Amino acid sequence: MPEFRQNYATKEWIILAPERGKRPHDWARESKPETVAAVDPYVSDCPFCAGNEDKTTDAVYVWPSENDWQVRVVSNKFAALQRDLNPVRNLDGAFLAAEGFGIADVVIEHPKHDRTLATMTVGEVEQVLRGYVARQVAMNADDRVNLVTIFRNHGARAGTSLEHPHSQIIATPIVPPHVRYPIERAVHHYDQYGRCVYCDMLGEEIRQGDRVIMETSGFVAFCPFAAKSPFECRIYPKRHLASFFLLGEQELAELAGMLRTVLAKIYHGLHNPDYNYIIRSAPVGDHDTRYLHWYMVIIPKITIPAGFELGSGIYINTTTPEDAAEFLRETDIP
Ligand SMILES: [Zn+2]
Ligand SMILES: [Zn+2]
């Protein structure tokens, strides 16, 4: 029986319509069997491989040193937005426009080409997260910036043709309706109940338990009740915190362990599917708000939104988050 489910925080609806007879491991059979380990550790024309640093712009962040780096952050040469522009809105007749100001970074996560977060050590993943923090703090300091989005595209279906392990950070002067609307819902919830809607939601996910993938003292990973697509995973800090960059040292290490584990379960269990992940923080200036709670969403790209999804905004998910979470809980990491 198909079912409508509502996202507790955003009030968006999804349709859960499991395909008859299809089990979570059937997705693994359909996805590509090769792994990133099949590619070479060094590719001569890859701009992100160690040894090819002259093919990128100068680093804006490097760890631990330029000569022997693990993480190297550079400006995106092919960015849609440029940092030397003015974000002031102008009218073109009745229509609003502004110069395309923005700051776009590429976070090169590892010197070697044949790695991905799922196959790195936890210590290496932690250094990537520290790079995110450093760059988010630097972008927040620019008073033209209102929103910093950290994301990772893995594979062609997720929007990248570059194999080398990397993620991106884009700072924009605009907080779009897609981000603002859930904030308004969260403010409404806070005014009604005096509590953060995300704290309430993750508390309920932990209480129900059947969609939880793993839990540590500070974080929880689960497939949400109203997951939009098969194997959508979310990671939330248990303590209320509106922005990612405010995490403490110990928390970053703990998050690295959880992120690496969840990605490795997806990598091994579903055979290295393409995916996007996104870290959603409060807009700049709202970092200490009691309404918002930062989180990370991981979306394996094993289905493609079609006309109904694009037209209605109602996603049809063919794998229950309960089945997906059980599958990921039981997937062993070699
Ligand atoms: Zn490379
Ligand atoms: Zn909260």
mmCIF file of N, CA, C and O in Angstrom, residues 185-262:
data_model
loop_
_atom_site.group_PDB
_atom_site.id
_atom_site.type_symbol
_atom_site.label_atom_id
_atom_site.label_comp_id
_atom_site.label_asym_id
_atom_site.label_seq_id
_atom_site.Cartn_x
_atom_site.Cartn_y
_atom_site.Cartn_z
ATOM 1 N N ARG A 185 9.295 27.717 8.810
ATOM 2 C CA ARG A 185 8.561 26.639 9.506
ATOM 3 C C ARG A 185 9.166 26.381 10.876
ATOM 4 O O ARG A 185 8.462 26.105 11.847
ATOM 5 N N ALA A 186 10.500 26.440 10.954
ATOM 6 C CA ALA A 186 11.199 26.172 12.216
ATOM 7 C C ALA A 186 10.902 27.275 13.243
ATOM 8 O O ALA A 186 10.723 26.997 14.435
ATOM 9 N N VAL A 187 10.828 28.523 12.778
ATOM 10 C CA VAL A 187 10.485 29.642 13.669
ATOM 11 C C VAL A 187 9.055 29.435 14.194
ATOM 12 O O VAL A 187 8.784 29.598 15.390
ATOM 13 N N HIS A 188 8.160 29.039 13.306
ATOM 14 C CA HIS A 188 6.762 28.799 13.690
ATOM 15 C C HIS A 188 6.693 27.713 14.769
ATOM 16 O O HIS A 188 5.989 27.857 15.774
ATOM 17 N N HIS A 189 7.448 26.631 14.583
ATOM 18 C CA HIS A 189 7.462 25.529 15.556
ATOM 19 C C HIS A 189 7.985 26.028 16.902
ATOM 20 O O HIS A 189 7.437 25.699 17.960
ATOM 21 N N TYR A 190 9.046 26.848 16.830
ATOM 22 C CA TYR A 190 9.637 27.354 18.074
ATOM 23 C C TYR A 190 8.635 28.241 18.822
ATOM 24 O O TYR A 190 8.478 28.143 20.042
ATOM 25 N N ASP A 191 7.950 29.088 18.072
ATOM 26 C CA ASP A 191 6.972 29.979 18.704
ATOM 27 C C ASP A 191 5.817 29.188 19.319
ATOM 28 O O ASP A 191 5.271 29.557 20.354
ATOM 29 N N GLN A 192 5.456 28.092 18.655
ATOM 30 C CA GLN A 192 4.344 27.269 19.123
ATOM 31 C C GLN A 192 4.720 26.453 20.366
ATOM 32 O O GLN A 192 3.999 26.440 21.352
ATOM 33 N N TYR A 193 5.867 25.765 20.277
ATOM 34 C CA TYR A 193 6.211 24.775 21.309
ATOM 35 C C TYR A 193 7.400 25.171 22.185
ATOM 36 O O TYR A 193 7.717 24.487 23.150
ATOM 37 N N GLY A 194 8.106 26.233 21.778
ATOM 38 C CA GLY A 194 9.264 26.660 22.564
ATOM 39 C C GLY A 194 10.456 25.730 22.437
ATOM 40 O O GLY A 194 11.326 25.697 23.306
ATOM 41 N N ARG A 195 10.486 24.954 21.329
ATOM 42 C CA ARG A 195 11.600 24.009 21.127
ATOM 43 C C ARG A 195 12.040 24.032 19.661
ATOM 44 O O ARG A 195 11.259 24.365 18.773
ATOM 45 N N CYS A 196 13.308 23.619 19.427
ATOM 46 C CA CYS A 196 13.831 23.496 18.063
ATOM 47 C C CYS A 196 13.161 22.302 17.388
ATOM 48 O O CYS A 196 13.146 21.197 17.931
ATOM 49 N N VAL A 197 12.625 22.511 16.193
ATOM 50 C CA VAL A 197 11.897 21.447 15.494
ATOM 51 C C VAL A 197 12.817 20.277 15.156
ATOM 52 O O VAL A 197 12.400 19.111 15.157
ATOM 53 N N TYR A 198 14.098 20.583 14.890
ATOM 54 C CA TYR A 198 15.036 19.505 14.531
ATOM 55 C C TYR A 198 15.436 18.694 15.762
ATOM 56 O O TYR A 198 15.589 17.468 15.672
ATOM 57 N N CYS A 199 15.601 19.382 16.922
ATOM 58 C CA CYS A 199 15.847 18.642 18.170
ATOM 59 C C CYS A 199 14.685 17.681 18.408
ATOM 60 O O CYS A 199 14.885 16.513 18.761
ATOM 61 N N ASP A 200 13.462 18.159 18.204
ATOM 62 C CA ASP A 200 12.280 17.309 18.405
ATOM 63 C C ASP A 200 12.275 16.146 17.414
ATOM 64 O O ASP A 200 11.973 15.013 17.763
ATOM 65 N N MET A 201 12.610 16.442 16.139
ATOM 66 C CA MET A 201 12.561 15.408 15.113
ATOM 67 C C MET A 201 13.607 14.320 15.365
ATOM 68 O O MET A 201 13.300 13.129 15.278
ATOM 69 N N LEU A 202 14.831 14.720 15.686
ATOM 70 C CA LEU A 202 15.842 13.678 15.875
ATOM 71 C C LEU A 202 15.604 12.912 17.168
ATOM 72 O O LEU A 202 15.903 11.716 17.252
ATOM 73 N N GLY A 203 15.004 13.583 18.165
ATOM 74 C CA GLY A 203 14.613 12.874 19.389
ATOM 75 C C GLY A 203 13.600 11.783 19.077
ATOM 76 O O GLY A 203 13.697 10.662 19.598
ATOM 77 N N GLU A 204 12.656 12.083 18.199
ATOM 78 C CA GLU A 204 11.634 11.100 17.826
ATOM 79 C C GLU A 204 12.243 9.972 16.991
ATOM 80 O O GLU A 204 11.879 8.805 17.157
ATOM 81 N N GLU A 205 13.180 10.304 16.083
ATOM 82 C CA GLU A 205 13.844 9.257 15.300
ATOM 83 C C GLU A 205 14.610 8.309 16.232
ATOM 84 O O GLU A 205 14.587 7.085 16.041
ATOM 85 N N ILE A 206 15.290 8.872 17.242
ATOM 86 C CA ILE A 206 16.037 8.029 18.190
ATOM 87 C C ILE A 206 15.056 7.173 18.997
ATOM 88 O O ILE A 206 15.279 5.986 19.205
ATOM 89 N N ARG A 207 13.921 7.758 19.399
ATOM 90 C CA ARG A 207 12.935 7.023 20.196
ATOM 91 C C ARG A 207 12.346 5.866 19.390
ATOM 92 O O ARG A 207 12.220 4.749 19.877
ATOM 93 N N GLN A 208 11.990 6.139 18.099
ATOM 94 C CA GLN A 208 11.414 5.066 17.279
ATOM 95 C C GLN A 208 12.482 4.042 16.886
ATOM 96 O O GLN A 208 12.213 2.854 16.837
ATOM 97 N N GLY A 209 13.667 4.522 16.554
ATOM 98 C CA GLY A 209 14.832 3.631 16.435
ATOM 99 C C GLY A 209 14.972 2.821 15.166
ATOM 100 O O GLY A 209 16.093 2.467 14.795
ATOM 101 N N ASP A 210 13.888 2.503 14.473
ATOM 102 C CA ASP A 210 14.012 1.553 13.356
ATOM 103 C C ASP A 210 14.624 2.167 12.100
ATOM 104 O O ASP A 210 14.916 1.452 11.150
ATOM 105 N N ARG A 211 14.820 3.470 12.081
ATOM 106 C CA ARG A 211 15.487 4.098 10.940
ATOM 107 C C ARG A 211 16.904 4.576 11.288
ATOM 108 O O ARG A 211 17.577 5.185 10.463
ATOM 109 N N VAL A 212 17.336 4.305 12.518
ATOM 110 C CA VAL A 212 18.675 4.742 12.943
ATOM 111 C C VAL A 212 19.725 3.805 12.356
ATOM 112 O O VAL A 212 19.580 2.587 12.396
ATOM 113 N N ILE A 213 20.769 4.390 11.759
ATOM 114 C CA ILE A 213 21.883 3.605 11.207
ATOM 115 C C ILE A 213 22.948 3.429 12.281
ATOM 116 O O ILE A 213 23.456 2.355 12.503
ATOM 117 N N MET A 214 23.295 4.507 12.949
ATOM 118 C CA MET A 214 24.230 4.427 14.071
ATOM 119 C C MET A 214 24.090 5.654 14.959
ATOM 120 O O MET A 214 23.554 6.680 14.544
ATOM 121 N N GLU A 215 24.574 5.497 16.181
ATOM 122 C CA GLU A 215 24.447 6.566 17.161
ATOM 123 C C GLU A 215 25.706 6.581 18.015
ATOM 124 O O GLU A 215 26.233 5.532 18.371
ATOM 125 N N THR A 216 26.211 7.788 18.294
ATOM 126 C CA THR A 216 27.331 7.934 19.230
ATOM 127 C C THR A 216 26.869 8.882 20.324
ATOM 128 O O THR A 216 25.709 9.315 20.320
ATOM 129 N N SER A 217 27.753 9.248 21.232
ATOM 130 C CA SER A 217 27.299 10.121 22.325
ATOM 131 C C SER A 217 26.876 11.486 21.790
ATOM 132 O O SER A 217 25.944 12.091 22.310
ATOM 133 N N GLY A 218 27.515 11.947 20.709
ATOM 134 C CA GLY A 218 27.213 13.292 20.232
ATOM 135 C C GLY A 218 26.414 13.387 18.944
ATOM 136 O O GLY A 218 25.907 14.461 18.605
ATOM 137 N N PHE A 219 26.287 12.275 18.187
ATOM 138 C CA PHE A 219 25.666 12.352 16.857
ATOM 139 C C PHE A 219 24.747 11.162 16.610
ATOM 140 O O PHE A 219 24.888 10.107 17.233
ATOM 141 N N VAL A 220 23.828 11.346 15.664
ATOM 142 C CA VAL A 220 22.996 10.228 15.230
ATOM 143 C C VAL A 220 22.874 10.277 13.706
ATOM 144 O O VAL A 220 22.790 11.357 13.114
ATOM 145 N N ALA A 221 22.941 9.094 13.083
ATOM 146 C CA ALA A 221 22.750 8.971 11.630
ATOM 147 C C ALA A 221 21.507 8.116 11.404
ATOM 148 O O ALA A 221 21.365 7.060 12.022
ATOM 149 N N PHE A 222 20.610 8.592 10.558
ATOM 150 C CA PHE A 222 19.400 7.816 10.280
ATOM 151 C C PHE A 222 18.896 8.084 8.870
ATOM 152 O O PHE A 222 19.290 9.056 8.224
ATOM 153 N N CYS A 223 18.033 7.175 8.375
ATOM 154 C CA CYS A 223 17.291 7.410 7.144
ATOM 155 C C CYS A 223 15.968 8.034 7.592
ATOM 156 O O CYS A 223 15.225 7.402 8.344
ATOM 157 N N PRO A 224 15.665 9.266 7.196
ATOM 158 C CA PRO A 224 14.535 9.967 7.803
ATOM 159 C C PRO A 224 13.180 9.369 7.430
ATOM 160 O O PRO A 224 13.023 8.761 6.370
ATOM 161 N N PHE A 225 12.204 9.562 8.334
ATOM 162 C CA PHE A 225 10.834 9.059 8.162
ATOM 163 C C PHE A 225 10.267 9.403 6.788
ATOM 164 O O PHE A 225 9.636 8.583 6.133
ATOM 165 N N ALA A 226 10.481 10.663 6.351
ATOM 166 C CA ALA A 226 9.959 11.088 5.048
ATOM 167 C C ALA A 226 11.107 11.235 4.048
ATOM 168 O O ALA A 226 11.247 12.260 3.373
ATOM 169 N N ALA A 227 11.940 10.189 3.923
ATOM 170 C CA ALA A 227 13.061 10.207 2.980
ATOM 171 C C ALA A 227 12.537 10.409 1.565
ATOM 172 O O ALA A 227 11.562 9.784 1.158
ATOM 173 N N LYS A 228 13.209 11.280 0.798
ATOM 174 C CA LYS A 228 12.752 11.575 -0.566
ATOM 175 C C LYS A 228 13.199 10.532 -1.565
ATOM 176 O O LYS A 228 12.621 10.417 -2.645
ATOM 177 N N SER A 229 14.283 9.822 -1.269
ATOM 178 C CA SER A 229 14.803 8.852 -2.232
ATOM 179 C C SER A 229 15.454 7.697 -1.481
ATOM 180 O O SER A 229 15.773 7.821 -0.289
ATOM 181 N N PRO A 230 15.665 6.549 -2.158
ATOM 182 C CA PRO A 230 16.234 5.380 -1.495
ATOM 183 C C PRO A 230 17.589 5.684 -0.868
ATOM 184 O O PRO A 230 18.445 6.288 -1.505
ATOM 185 N N PHE A 231 17.747 5.302 0.384
ATOM 186 C CA PHE A 231 19.012 5.419 1.111
ATOM 187 C C PHE A 231 19.407 6.857 1.439
ATOM 188 O O PHE A 231 20.571 7.123 1.723
ATOM 189 N N GLU A 232 18.473 7.804 1.380
ATOM 190 C CA GLU A 232 18.785 9.138 1.903
ATOM 191 C C GLU A 232 19.186 8.978 3.364
ATOM 192 O O GLU A 232 18.497 8.318 4.133
ATOM 193 N N CYS A 233 20.342 9.551 3.720
ATOM 194 C CA CYS A 233 20.847 9.449 5.097
ATOM 195 C C CYS A 233 21.063 10.849 5.643
ATOM 196 O O CYS A 233 21.435 11.756 4.907
ATOM 197 N N ARG A 234 20.839 10.992 6.934
ATOM 198 C CA ARG A 234 21.114 12.280 7.579
ATOM 199 C C ARG A 234 21.940 12.070 8.824
ATOM 200 O O ARG A 234 21.765 11.082 9.521
ATOM 201 N N ILE A 235 22.824 13.036 9.070
ATOM 202 C CA ILE A 235 23.614 13.034 10.301
ATOM 203 C C ILE A 235 23.337 14.344 11.029
ATOM 204 O O ILE A 235 23.445 15.425 10.434
ATOM 205 N N TYR A 236 22.929 14.240 12.291
ATOM 206 C CA TYR A 236 22.644 15.409 13.118
ATOM 207 C C TYR A 236 23.489 15.373 14.380
ATOM 208 O O TYR A 236 23.689 14.301 14.960
ATOM 209 N N PRO A 237 23.963 16.552 14.832
ATOM 210 C CA PRO A 237 24.532 16.601 16.178
ATOM 211 C C PRO A 237 23.367 16.510 17.167
ATOM 212 O O PRO A 237 22.304 17.087 16.929
ATOM 213 N N LYS A 238 23.567 15.757 18.268
ATOM 214 C CA LYS A 238 22.462 15.644 19.241
ATOM 215 C C LYS A 238 22.275 16.947 20.016
ATOM 216 O O LYS A 238 21.168 17.284 20.383
ATOM 217 N N ARG A 239 23.385 17.649 20.264
ATOM 218 C CA ARG A 239 23.206 18.906 20.999
ATOM 219 C C ARG A 239 22.775 19.983 20.008
ATOM 220 O O ARG A 239 23.152 19.970 18.834
ATOM 221 N N HIS A 240 21.966 20.899 20.488
ATOM 222 C CA HIS A 240 21.453 21.934 19.600
ATOM 223 C C HIS A 240 22.580 22.861 19.156
ATOM 224 O O HIS A 240 23.273 23.453 19.978
ATOM 225 N N LEU A 241 22.741 22.980 17.839
ATOM 226 C CA LEU A 241 23.818 23.797 17.282
ATOM 227 C C LEU A 241 23.367 24.221 15.884
ATOM 228 O O LEU A 241 23.067 23.373 15.044
ATOM 229 N N ALA A 242 23.320 25.515 15.609
ATOM 230 C CA ALA A 242 22.734 25.983 14.356
ATOM 231 C C ALA A 242 23.703 25.931 13.173
ATOM 232 O O ALA A 242 23.275 25.912 12.027
ATOM 233 N N SER A 243 25.010 25.932 13.460
ATOM 234 C CA SER A 243 25.961 25.953 12.341
ATOM 235 C C SER A 243 27.116 24.982 12.543
ATOM 236 O O SER A 243 27.656 24.845 13.640
ATOM 237 N N PHE A 244 27.477 24.353 11.447
ATOM 238 C CA PHE A 244 28.523 23.324 11.433
ATOM 239 C C PHE A 244 29.846 23.824 12.001
ATOM 240 O O PHE A 244 30.513 23.121 12.769
ATOM 241 N N PHE A 245 30.240 25.063 11.657
ATOM 242 C CA PHE A 245 31.587 25.516 12.017
ATOM 243 C C PHE A 245 31.764 25.699 13.519
ATOM 244 O O PHE A 245 32.882 25.875 13.990
ATOM 245 N N LEU A 246 30.671 25.645 14.286
ATOM 246 C CA LEU A 246 30.750 25.823 15.733
ATOM 247 C C LEU A 246 31.106 24.532 16.474
ATOM 248 O O LEU A 246 31.242 24.529 17.696
ATOM 249 N N LEU A 247 31.269 23.425 15.740
ATOM 250 C CA LEU A 247 31.641 22.159 16.381
ATOM 251 C C LEU A 247 32.984 22.284 17.086
ATOM 252 O O LEU A 247 33.897 22.954 16.596
ATOM 253 N N GLY A 248 33.104 21.596 18.223
ATOM 254 C CA GLY A 248 34.375 21.566 18.954
ATOM 255 C C GLY A 248 35.304 20.511 18.374
ATOM 256 O O GLY A 248 34.914 19.705 17.524
ATOM 257 N N GLU A 249 36.553 20.520 18.858
ATOM 258 C CA GLU A 249 37.578 19.605 18.353
ATOM 259 C C GLU A 249 37.155 18.142 18.480
ATOM 260 O O GLU A 249 37.272 17.368 17.532
ATOM 261 N N GLN A 250 36.683 17.761 19.665
ATOM 262 C CA GLN A 250 36.288 16.369 19.894
ATOM 263 C C GLN A 250 35.110 15.987 19.011
ATOM 264 O O GLN A 250 35.024 14.873 18.505
ATOM 265 N N GLU A 251 34.197 16.942 18.846
ATOM 266 C CA GLU A 251 33.012 16.671 18.028
ATOM 267 C C GLU A 251 33.396 16.438 16.566
ATOM 268 O O GLU A 251 32.821 15.576 15.900
ATOM 269 N N LEU A 252 34.367 17.195 16.068
ATOM 270 C CA LEU A 252 34.803 16.998 14.678
ATOM 271 C C LEU A 252 35.381 15.605 14.474
ATOM 272 O O LEU A 252 35.120 14.952 13.472
ATOM 273 N N ALA A 253 36.135 15.139 15.456
ATOM 274 C CA ALA A 253 36.714 13.797 15.372
ATOM 275 C C ALA A 253 35.600 12.741 15.397
ATOM 276 O O ALA A 253 35.626 11.772 14.630
ATOM 277 N N GLU A 254 34.616 12.954 16.258
ATOM 278 C CA GLU A 254 33.498 11.997 16.375
ATOM 279 C C GLU A 254 32.663 11.987 15.094
ATOM 280 O O GLU A 254 32.279 10.935 14.588
ATOM 281 N N LEU A 255 32.416 13.178 14.559
ATOM 282 C CA LEU A 255 31.652 13.274 13.305
ATOM 283 C C LEU A 255 32.407 12.606 12.157
ATOM 284 O O LEU A 255 31.806 11.914 11.327
ATOM 285 N N ALA A 256 33.726 12.784 12.114
ATOM 286 C CA ALA A 256 34.523 12.162 11.056
ATOM 287 C C ALA A 256 34.357 10.647 11.085
ATOM 288 O O ALA A 256 34.205 10.007 10.043
ATOM 289 N N GLY A 257 34.365 10.081 12.280
ATOM 290 C CA GLY A 257 34.189 8.634 12.414
ATOM 291 C C GLY A 257 32.834 8.188 11.898
ATOM 292 O O GLY A 257 32.717 7.190 11.175
ATOM 293 N N MET A 258 31.788 8.948 12.247
ATOM 294 C CA MET A 258 30.439 8.572 11.811
ATOM 295 C C MET A 258 30.283 8.754 10.296
ATOM 296 O O MET A 258 29.747 7.885 9.607
ATOM 297 N N LEU A 259 30.758 9.871 9.772
ATOM 298 C CA LEU A 259 30.623 10.137 8.338
ATOM 299 C C LEU A 259 31.351 9.076 7.524
ATOM 300 O O LEU A 259 30.815 8.540 6.552
ATOM 301 N N ARG A 260 32.559 8.760 7.957
ATOM 302 C CA ARG A 260 33.353 7.756 7.248
ATOM 303 C C ARG A 260 32.637 6.395 7.285
ATOM 304 O O ARG A 260 32.587 5.680 6.279
ATOM 305 N N THR A 261 32.050 6.049 8.417
ATOM 306 C CA THR A 261 31.354 4.762 8.540
ATOM 307 C C THR A 261 30.120 4.722 7.631
ATOM 308 O O THR A 261 29.905 3.749 6.899
ATOM 309 N N VAL A 262 29.308 5.770 7.659
ATOM 310 C CA VAL A 262 28.088 5.781 6.841
ATOM 311 C C VAL A 262 28.455 5.730 5.351
ATOM 312 O O VAL A 262 27.870 4.961 4.579
#
